[in-house]
mmCIF file of N, CA and C in Angstrom:
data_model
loop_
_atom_site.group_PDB
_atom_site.id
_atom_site.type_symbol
_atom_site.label_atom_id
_atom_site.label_comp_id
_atom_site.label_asym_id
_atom_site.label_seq_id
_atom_site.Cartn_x
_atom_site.Cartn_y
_atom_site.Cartn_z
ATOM 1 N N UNK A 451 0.814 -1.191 0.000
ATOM 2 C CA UNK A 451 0.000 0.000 0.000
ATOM 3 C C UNK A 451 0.865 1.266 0.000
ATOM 4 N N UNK A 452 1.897 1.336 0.680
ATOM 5 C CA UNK A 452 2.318 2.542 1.050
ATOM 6 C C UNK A 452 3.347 2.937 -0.317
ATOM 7 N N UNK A 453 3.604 1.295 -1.164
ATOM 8 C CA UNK A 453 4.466 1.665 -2.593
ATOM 9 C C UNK A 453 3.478 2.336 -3.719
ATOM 10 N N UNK A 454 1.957 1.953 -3.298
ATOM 11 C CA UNK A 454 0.990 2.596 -4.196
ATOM 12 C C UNK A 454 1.198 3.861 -3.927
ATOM 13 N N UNK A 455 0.865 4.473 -2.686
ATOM 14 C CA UNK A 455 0.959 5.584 -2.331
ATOM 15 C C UNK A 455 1.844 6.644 -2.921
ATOM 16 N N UNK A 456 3.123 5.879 -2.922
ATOM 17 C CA UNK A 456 4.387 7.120 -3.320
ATOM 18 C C UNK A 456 4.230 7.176 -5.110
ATOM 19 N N UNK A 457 3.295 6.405 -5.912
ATOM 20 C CA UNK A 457 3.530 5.886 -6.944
ATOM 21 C C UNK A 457 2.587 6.637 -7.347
ATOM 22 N N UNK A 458 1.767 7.260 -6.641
ATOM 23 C CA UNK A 458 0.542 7.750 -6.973
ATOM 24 C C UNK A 458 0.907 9.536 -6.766
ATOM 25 N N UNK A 459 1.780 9.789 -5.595
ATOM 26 C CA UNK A 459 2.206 11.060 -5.358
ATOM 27 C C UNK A 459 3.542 11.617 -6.572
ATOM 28 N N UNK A 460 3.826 10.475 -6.580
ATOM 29 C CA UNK A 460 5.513 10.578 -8.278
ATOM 30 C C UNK A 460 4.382 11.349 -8.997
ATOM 31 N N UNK A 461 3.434 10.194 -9.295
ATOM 32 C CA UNK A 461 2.398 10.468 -11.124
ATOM 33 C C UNK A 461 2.306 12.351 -11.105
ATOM 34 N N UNK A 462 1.238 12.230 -9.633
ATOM 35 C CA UNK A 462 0.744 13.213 -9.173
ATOM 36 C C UNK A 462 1.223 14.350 -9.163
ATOM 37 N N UNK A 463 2.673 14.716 -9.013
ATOM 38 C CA UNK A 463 3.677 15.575 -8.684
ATOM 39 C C UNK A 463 4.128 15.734 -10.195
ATOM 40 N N UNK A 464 4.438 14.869 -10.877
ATOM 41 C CA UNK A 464 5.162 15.180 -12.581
ATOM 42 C C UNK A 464 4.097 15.551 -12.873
ATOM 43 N N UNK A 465 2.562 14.849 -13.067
ATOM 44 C CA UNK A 465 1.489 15.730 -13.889
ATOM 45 C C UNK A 465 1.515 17.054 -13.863
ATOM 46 N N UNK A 466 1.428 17.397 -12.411
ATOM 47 C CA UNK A 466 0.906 18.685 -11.697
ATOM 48 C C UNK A 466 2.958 19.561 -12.675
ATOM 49 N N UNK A 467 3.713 19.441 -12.958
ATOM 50 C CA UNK A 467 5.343 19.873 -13.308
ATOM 51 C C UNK A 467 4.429 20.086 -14.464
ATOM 52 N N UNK A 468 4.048 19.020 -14.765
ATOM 53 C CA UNK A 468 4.218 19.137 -17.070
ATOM 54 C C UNK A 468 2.959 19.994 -17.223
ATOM 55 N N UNK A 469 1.729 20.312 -16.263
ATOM 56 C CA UNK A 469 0.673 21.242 -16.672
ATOM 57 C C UNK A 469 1.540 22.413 -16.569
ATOM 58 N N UNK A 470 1.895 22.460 -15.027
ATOM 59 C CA UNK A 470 2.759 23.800 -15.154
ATOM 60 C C UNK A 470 3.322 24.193 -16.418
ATOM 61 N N UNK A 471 4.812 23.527 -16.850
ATOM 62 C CA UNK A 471 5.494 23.599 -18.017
ATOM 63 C C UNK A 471 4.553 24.299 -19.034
ATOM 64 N N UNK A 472 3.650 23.201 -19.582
ATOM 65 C CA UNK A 472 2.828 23.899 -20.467
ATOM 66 C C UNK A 472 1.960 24.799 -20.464
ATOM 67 N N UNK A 473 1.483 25.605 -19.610
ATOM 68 C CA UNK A 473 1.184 26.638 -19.346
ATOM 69 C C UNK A 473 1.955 27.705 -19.342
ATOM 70 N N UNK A 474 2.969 27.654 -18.597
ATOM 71 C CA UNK A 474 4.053 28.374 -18.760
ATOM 72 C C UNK A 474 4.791 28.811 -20.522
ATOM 73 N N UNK A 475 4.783 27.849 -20.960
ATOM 74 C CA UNK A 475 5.360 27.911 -22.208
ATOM 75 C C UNK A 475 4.425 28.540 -23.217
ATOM 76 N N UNK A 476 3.077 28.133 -23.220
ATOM 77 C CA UNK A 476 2.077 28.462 -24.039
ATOM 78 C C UNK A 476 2.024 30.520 -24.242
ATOM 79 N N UNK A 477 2.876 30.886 -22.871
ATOM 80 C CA UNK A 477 2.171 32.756 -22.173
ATOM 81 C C UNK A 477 3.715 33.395 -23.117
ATOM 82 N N UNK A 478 3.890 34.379 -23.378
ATOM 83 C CA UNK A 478 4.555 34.960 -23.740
ATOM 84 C C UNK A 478 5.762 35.278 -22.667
ATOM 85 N N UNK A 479 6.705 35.270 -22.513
ATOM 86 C CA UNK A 479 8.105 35.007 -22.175
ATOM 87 C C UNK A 479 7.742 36.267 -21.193
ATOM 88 N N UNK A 480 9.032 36.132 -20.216
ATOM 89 C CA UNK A 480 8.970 37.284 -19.425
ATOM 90 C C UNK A 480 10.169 38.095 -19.635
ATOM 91 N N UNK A 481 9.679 39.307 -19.127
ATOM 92 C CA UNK A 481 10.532 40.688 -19.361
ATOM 93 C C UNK A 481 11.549 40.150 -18.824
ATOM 94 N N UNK A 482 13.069 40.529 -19.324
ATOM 95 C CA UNK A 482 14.405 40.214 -19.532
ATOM 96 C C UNK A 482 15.347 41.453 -19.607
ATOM 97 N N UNK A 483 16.222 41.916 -18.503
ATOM 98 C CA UNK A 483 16.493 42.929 -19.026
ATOM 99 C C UNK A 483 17.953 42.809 -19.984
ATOM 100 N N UNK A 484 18.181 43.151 -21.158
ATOM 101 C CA UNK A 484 19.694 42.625 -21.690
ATOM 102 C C UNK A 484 19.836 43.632 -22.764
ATOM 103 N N UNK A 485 21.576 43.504 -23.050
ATOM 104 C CA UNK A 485 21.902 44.272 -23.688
ATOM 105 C C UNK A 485 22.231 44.777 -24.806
ATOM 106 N N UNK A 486 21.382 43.718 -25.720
ATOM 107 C CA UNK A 486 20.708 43.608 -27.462
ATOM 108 C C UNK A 486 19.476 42.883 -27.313
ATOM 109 N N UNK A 487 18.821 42.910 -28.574
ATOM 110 C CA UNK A 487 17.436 42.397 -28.480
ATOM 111 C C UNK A 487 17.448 41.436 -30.155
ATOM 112 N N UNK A 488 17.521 40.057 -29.208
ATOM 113 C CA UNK A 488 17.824 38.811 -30.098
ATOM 114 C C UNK A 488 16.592 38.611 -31.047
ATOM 115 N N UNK A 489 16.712 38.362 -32.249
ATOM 116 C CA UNK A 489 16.189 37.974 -33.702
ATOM 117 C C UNK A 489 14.796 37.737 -32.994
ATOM 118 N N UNK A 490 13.787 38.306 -33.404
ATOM 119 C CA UNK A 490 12.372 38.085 -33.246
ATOM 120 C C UNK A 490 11.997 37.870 -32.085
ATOM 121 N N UNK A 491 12.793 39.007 -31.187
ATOM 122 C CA UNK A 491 12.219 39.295 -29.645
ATOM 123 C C UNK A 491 11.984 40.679 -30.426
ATOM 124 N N UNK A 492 11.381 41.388 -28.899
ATOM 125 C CA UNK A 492 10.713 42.938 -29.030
ATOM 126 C C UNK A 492 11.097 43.547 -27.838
ATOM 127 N N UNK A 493 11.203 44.925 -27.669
ATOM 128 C CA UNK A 493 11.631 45.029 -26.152
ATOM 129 C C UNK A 493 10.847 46.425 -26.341
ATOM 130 N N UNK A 494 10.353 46.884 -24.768
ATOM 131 C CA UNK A 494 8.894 47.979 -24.398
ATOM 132 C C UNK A 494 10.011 48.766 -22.980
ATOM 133 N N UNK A 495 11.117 48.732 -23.300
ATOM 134 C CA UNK A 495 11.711 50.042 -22.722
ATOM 135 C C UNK A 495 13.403 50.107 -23.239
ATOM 136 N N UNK A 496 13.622 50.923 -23.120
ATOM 137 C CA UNK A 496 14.748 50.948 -23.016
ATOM 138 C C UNK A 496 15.564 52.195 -21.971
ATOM 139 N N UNK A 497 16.853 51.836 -21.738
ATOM 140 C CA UNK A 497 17.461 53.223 -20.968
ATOM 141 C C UNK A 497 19.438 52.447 -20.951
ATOM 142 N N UNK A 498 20.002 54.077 -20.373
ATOM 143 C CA UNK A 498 21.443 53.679 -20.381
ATOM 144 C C UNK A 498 21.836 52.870 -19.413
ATOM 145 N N UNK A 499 22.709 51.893 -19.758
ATOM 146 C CA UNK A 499 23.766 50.952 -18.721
ATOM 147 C C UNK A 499 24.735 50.920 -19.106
ATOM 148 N N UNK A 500 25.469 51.625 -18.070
ATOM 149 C CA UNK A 500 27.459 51.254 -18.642
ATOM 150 C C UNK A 500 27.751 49.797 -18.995
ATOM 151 N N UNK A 501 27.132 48.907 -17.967
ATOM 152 C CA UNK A 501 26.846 47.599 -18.223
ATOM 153 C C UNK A 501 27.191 46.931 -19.835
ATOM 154 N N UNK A 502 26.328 48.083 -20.284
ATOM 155 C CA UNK A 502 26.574 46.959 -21.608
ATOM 156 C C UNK A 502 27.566 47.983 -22.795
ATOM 157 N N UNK A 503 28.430 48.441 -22.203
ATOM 158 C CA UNK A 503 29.630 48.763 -22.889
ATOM 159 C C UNK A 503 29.588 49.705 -24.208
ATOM 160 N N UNK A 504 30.653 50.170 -24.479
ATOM 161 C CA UNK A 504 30.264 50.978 -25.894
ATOM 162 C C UNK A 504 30.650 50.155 -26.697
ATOM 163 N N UNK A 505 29.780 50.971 -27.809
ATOM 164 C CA UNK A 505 29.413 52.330 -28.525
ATOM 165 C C UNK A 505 27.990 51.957 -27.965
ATOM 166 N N UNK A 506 26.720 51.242 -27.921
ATOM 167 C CA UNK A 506 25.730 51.199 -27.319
ATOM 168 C C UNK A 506 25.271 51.938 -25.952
ATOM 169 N N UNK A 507 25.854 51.133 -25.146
ATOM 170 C CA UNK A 507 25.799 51.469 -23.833
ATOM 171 C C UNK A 507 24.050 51.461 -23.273
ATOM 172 N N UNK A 508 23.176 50.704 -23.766
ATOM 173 C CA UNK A 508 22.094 50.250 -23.630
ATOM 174 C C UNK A 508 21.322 49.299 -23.262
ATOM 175 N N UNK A 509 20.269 49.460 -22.464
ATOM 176 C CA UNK A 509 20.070 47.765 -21.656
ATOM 177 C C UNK A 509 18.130 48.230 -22.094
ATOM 178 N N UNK A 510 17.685 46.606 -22.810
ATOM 179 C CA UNK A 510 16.395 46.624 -23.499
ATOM 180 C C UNK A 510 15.652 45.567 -22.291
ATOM 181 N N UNK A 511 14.484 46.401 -21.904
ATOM 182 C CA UNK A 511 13.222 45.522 -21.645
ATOM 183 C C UNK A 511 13.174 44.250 -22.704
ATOM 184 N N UNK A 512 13.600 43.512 -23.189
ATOM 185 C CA UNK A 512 13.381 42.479 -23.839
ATOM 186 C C UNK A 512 12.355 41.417 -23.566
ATOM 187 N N UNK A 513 11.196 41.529 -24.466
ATOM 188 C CA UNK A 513 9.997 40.389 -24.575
ATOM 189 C C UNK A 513 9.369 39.303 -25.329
ATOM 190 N N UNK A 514 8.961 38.480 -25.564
ATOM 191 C CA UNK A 514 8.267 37.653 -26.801
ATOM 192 C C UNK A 514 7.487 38.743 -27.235
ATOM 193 N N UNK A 515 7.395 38.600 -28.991
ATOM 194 C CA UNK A 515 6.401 39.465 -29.544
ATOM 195 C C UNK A 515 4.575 38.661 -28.909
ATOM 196 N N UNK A 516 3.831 39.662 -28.871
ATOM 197 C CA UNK A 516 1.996 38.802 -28.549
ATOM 198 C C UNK A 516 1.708 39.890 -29.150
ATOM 199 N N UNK A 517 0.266 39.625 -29.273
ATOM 200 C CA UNK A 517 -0.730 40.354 -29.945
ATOM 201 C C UNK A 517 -1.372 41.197 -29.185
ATOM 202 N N UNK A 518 -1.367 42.351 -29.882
ATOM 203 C CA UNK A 518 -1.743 43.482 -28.983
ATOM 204 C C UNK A 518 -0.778 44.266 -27.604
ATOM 205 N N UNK A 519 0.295 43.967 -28.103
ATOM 206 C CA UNK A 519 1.461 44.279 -27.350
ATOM 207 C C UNK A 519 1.912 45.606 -27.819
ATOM 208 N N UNK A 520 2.176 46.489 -26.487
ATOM 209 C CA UNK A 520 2.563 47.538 -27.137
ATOM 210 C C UNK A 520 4.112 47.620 -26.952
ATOM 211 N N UNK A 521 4.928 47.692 -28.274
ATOM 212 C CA UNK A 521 6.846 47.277 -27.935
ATOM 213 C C UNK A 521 7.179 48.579 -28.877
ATOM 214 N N UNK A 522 8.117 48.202 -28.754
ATOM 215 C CA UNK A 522 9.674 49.548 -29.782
ATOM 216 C C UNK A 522 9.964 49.284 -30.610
ATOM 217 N N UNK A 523 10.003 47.888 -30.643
ATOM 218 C CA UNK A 523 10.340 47.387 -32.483
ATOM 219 C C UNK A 523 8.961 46.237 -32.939
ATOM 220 N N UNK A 524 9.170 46.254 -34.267
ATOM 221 C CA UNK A 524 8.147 45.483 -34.936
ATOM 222 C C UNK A 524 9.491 44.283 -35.459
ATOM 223 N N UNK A 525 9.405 42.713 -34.615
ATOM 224 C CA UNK A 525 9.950 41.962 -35.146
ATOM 225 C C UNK A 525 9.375 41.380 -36.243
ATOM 226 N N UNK A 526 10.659 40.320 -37.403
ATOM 227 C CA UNK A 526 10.186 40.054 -38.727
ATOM 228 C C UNK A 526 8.878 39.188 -37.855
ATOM 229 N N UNK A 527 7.872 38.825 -39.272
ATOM 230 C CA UNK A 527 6.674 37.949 -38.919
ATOM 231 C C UNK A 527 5.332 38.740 -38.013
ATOM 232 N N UNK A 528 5.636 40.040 -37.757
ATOM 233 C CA UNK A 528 5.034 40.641 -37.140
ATOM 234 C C UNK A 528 4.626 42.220 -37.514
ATOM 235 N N UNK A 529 3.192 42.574 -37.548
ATOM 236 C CA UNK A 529 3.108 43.908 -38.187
ATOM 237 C C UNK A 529 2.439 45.005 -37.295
ATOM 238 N N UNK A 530 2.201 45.979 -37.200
ATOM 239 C CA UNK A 530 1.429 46.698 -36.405
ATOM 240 C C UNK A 530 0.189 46.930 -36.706
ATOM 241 N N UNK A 531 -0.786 47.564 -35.574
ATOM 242 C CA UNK A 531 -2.241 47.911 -36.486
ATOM 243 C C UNK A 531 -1.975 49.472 -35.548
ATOM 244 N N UNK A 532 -1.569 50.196 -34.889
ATOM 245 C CA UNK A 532 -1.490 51.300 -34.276
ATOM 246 C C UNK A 532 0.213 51.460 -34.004
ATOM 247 N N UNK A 533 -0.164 53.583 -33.366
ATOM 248 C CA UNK A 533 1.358 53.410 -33.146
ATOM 249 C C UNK A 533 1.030 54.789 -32.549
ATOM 250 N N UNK A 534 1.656 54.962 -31.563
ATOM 251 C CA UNK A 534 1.559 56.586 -30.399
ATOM 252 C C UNK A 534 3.121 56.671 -29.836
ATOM 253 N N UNK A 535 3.191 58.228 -29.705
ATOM 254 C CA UNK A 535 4.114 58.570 -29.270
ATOM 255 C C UNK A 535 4.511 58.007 -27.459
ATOM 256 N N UNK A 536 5.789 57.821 -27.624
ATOM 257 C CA UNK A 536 6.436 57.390 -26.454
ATOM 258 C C UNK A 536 7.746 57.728 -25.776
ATOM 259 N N UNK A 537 8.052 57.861 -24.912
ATOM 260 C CA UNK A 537 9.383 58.029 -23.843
ATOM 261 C C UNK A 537 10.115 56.877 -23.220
ATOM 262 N N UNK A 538 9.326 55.743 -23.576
ATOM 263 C CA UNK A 538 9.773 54.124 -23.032
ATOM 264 C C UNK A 538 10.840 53.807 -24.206
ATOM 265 N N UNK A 539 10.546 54.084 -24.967
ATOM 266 C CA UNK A 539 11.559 53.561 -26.423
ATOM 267 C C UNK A 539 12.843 54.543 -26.775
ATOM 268 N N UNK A 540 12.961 55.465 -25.790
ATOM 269 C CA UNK A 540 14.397 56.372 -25.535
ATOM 270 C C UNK A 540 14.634 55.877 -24.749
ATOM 271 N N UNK A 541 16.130 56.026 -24.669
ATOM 272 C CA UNK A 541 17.047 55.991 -23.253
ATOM 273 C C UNK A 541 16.850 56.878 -22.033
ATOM 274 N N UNK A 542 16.631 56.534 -21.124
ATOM 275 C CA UNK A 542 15.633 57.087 -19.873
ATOM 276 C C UNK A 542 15.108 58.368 -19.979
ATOM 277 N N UNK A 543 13.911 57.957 -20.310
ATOM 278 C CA UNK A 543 12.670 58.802 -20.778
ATOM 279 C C UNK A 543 13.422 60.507 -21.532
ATOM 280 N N UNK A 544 14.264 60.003 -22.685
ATOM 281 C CA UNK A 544 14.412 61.265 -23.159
ATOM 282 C C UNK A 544 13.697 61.573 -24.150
ATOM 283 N N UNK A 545 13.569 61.771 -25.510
ATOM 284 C CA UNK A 545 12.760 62.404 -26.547
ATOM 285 C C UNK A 545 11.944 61.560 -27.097
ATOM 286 N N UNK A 546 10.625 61.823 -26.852
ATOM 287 C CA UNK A 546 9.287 60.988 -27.390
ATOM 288 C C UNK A 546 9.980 59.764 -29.137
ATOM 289 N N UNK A 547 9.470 58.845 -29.118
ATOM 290 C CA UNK A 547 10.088 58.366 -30.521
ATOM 291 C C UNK A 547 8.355 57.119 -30.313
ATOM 292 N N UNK A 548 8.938 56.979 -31.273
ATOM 293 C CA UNK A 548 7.009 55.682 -31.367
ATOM 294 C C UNK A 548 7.182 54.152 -30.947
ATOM 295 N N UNK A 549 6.432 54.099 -30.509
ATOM 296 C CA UNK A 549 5.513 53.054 -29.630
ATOM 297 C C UNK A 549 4.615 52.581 -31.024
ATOM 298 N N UNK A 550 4.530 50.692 -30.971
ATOM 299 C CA UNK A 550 3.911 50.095 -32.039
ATOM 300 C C UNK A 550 2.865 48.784 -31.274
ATOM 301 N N UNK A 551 1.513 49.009 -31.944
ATOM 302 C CA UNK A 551 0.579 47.972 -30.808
ATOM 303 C C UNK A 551 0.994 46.692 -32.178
ATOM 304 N N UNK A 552 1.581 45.319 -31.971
ATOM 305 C CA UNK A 552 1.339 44.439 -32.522
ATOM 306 C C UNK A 552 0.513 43.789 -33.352
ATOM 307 N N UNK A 553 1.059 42.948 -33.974
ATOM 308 C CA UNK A 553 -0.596 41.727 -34.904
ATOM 309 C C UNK A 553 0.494 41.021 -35.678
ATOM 310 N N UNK A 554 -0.130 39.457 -35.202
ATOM 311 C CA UNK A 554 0.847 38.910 -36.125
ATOM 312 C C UNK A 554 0.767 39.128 -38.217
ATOM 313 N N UNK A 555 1.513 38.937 -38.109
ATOM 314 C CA UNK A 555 2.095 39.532 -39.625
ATOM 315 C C UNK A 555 0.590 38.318 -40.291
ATOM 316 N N UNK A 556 0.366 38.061 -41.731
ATOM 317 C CA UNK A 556 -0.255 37.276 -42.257
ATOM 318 C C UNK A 556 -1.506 36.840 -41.902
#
């Protein structure tokens, strides 16, 4: 009985991991802060960090593109349907530059 038991809490415990997992995986990535913004990510701030060295010297909110996201760049595969002025997409909040609401491309 008590080998059922633990056999039943294993199952129980990996099920309950792999819903997680896939849930997790299914949501759009979480904010990242780094100091380029890798091939078909998007990033919804930016500002200066010595951190990331010259000639840049810039550290990006970095995100998965989603729909209806409002980011700084339009990655490939991805198009906009709006676009408003912003201070998130300068280096700490200096001169307004545009803000783009998402849609996947196609």
């Amino acid at each position: 009985m008590r080998k059922l038991r633990t056999t039943l809490t294993t199952a129980a415990v990996t099920l309950m991991a792999a819903g997680g997992l896939s849930l997790g995986t299914a949501a759009p990535a979480h904010a990242a802060w780094q100091c380029s913004v890798p091939p078909g990510m998007t990033y919804t701030w930016k500002t200066w960090d010595a951190g990331c060295g010259v000639p840049n010297g810039m550290s990006y909110n970095v995100v998965a593109p989603s729909e209806g996201l409002w980011a700084c760049l339009v990655p490939v595969g991805w198009n906009w349907t709006d676009s408003r002025s912003s201070s998130l997409c300068s280096a700490n909040g200096g001169f307004p530059t545009t803000e783009y609401r998402l849609t996947r491309a196609g």
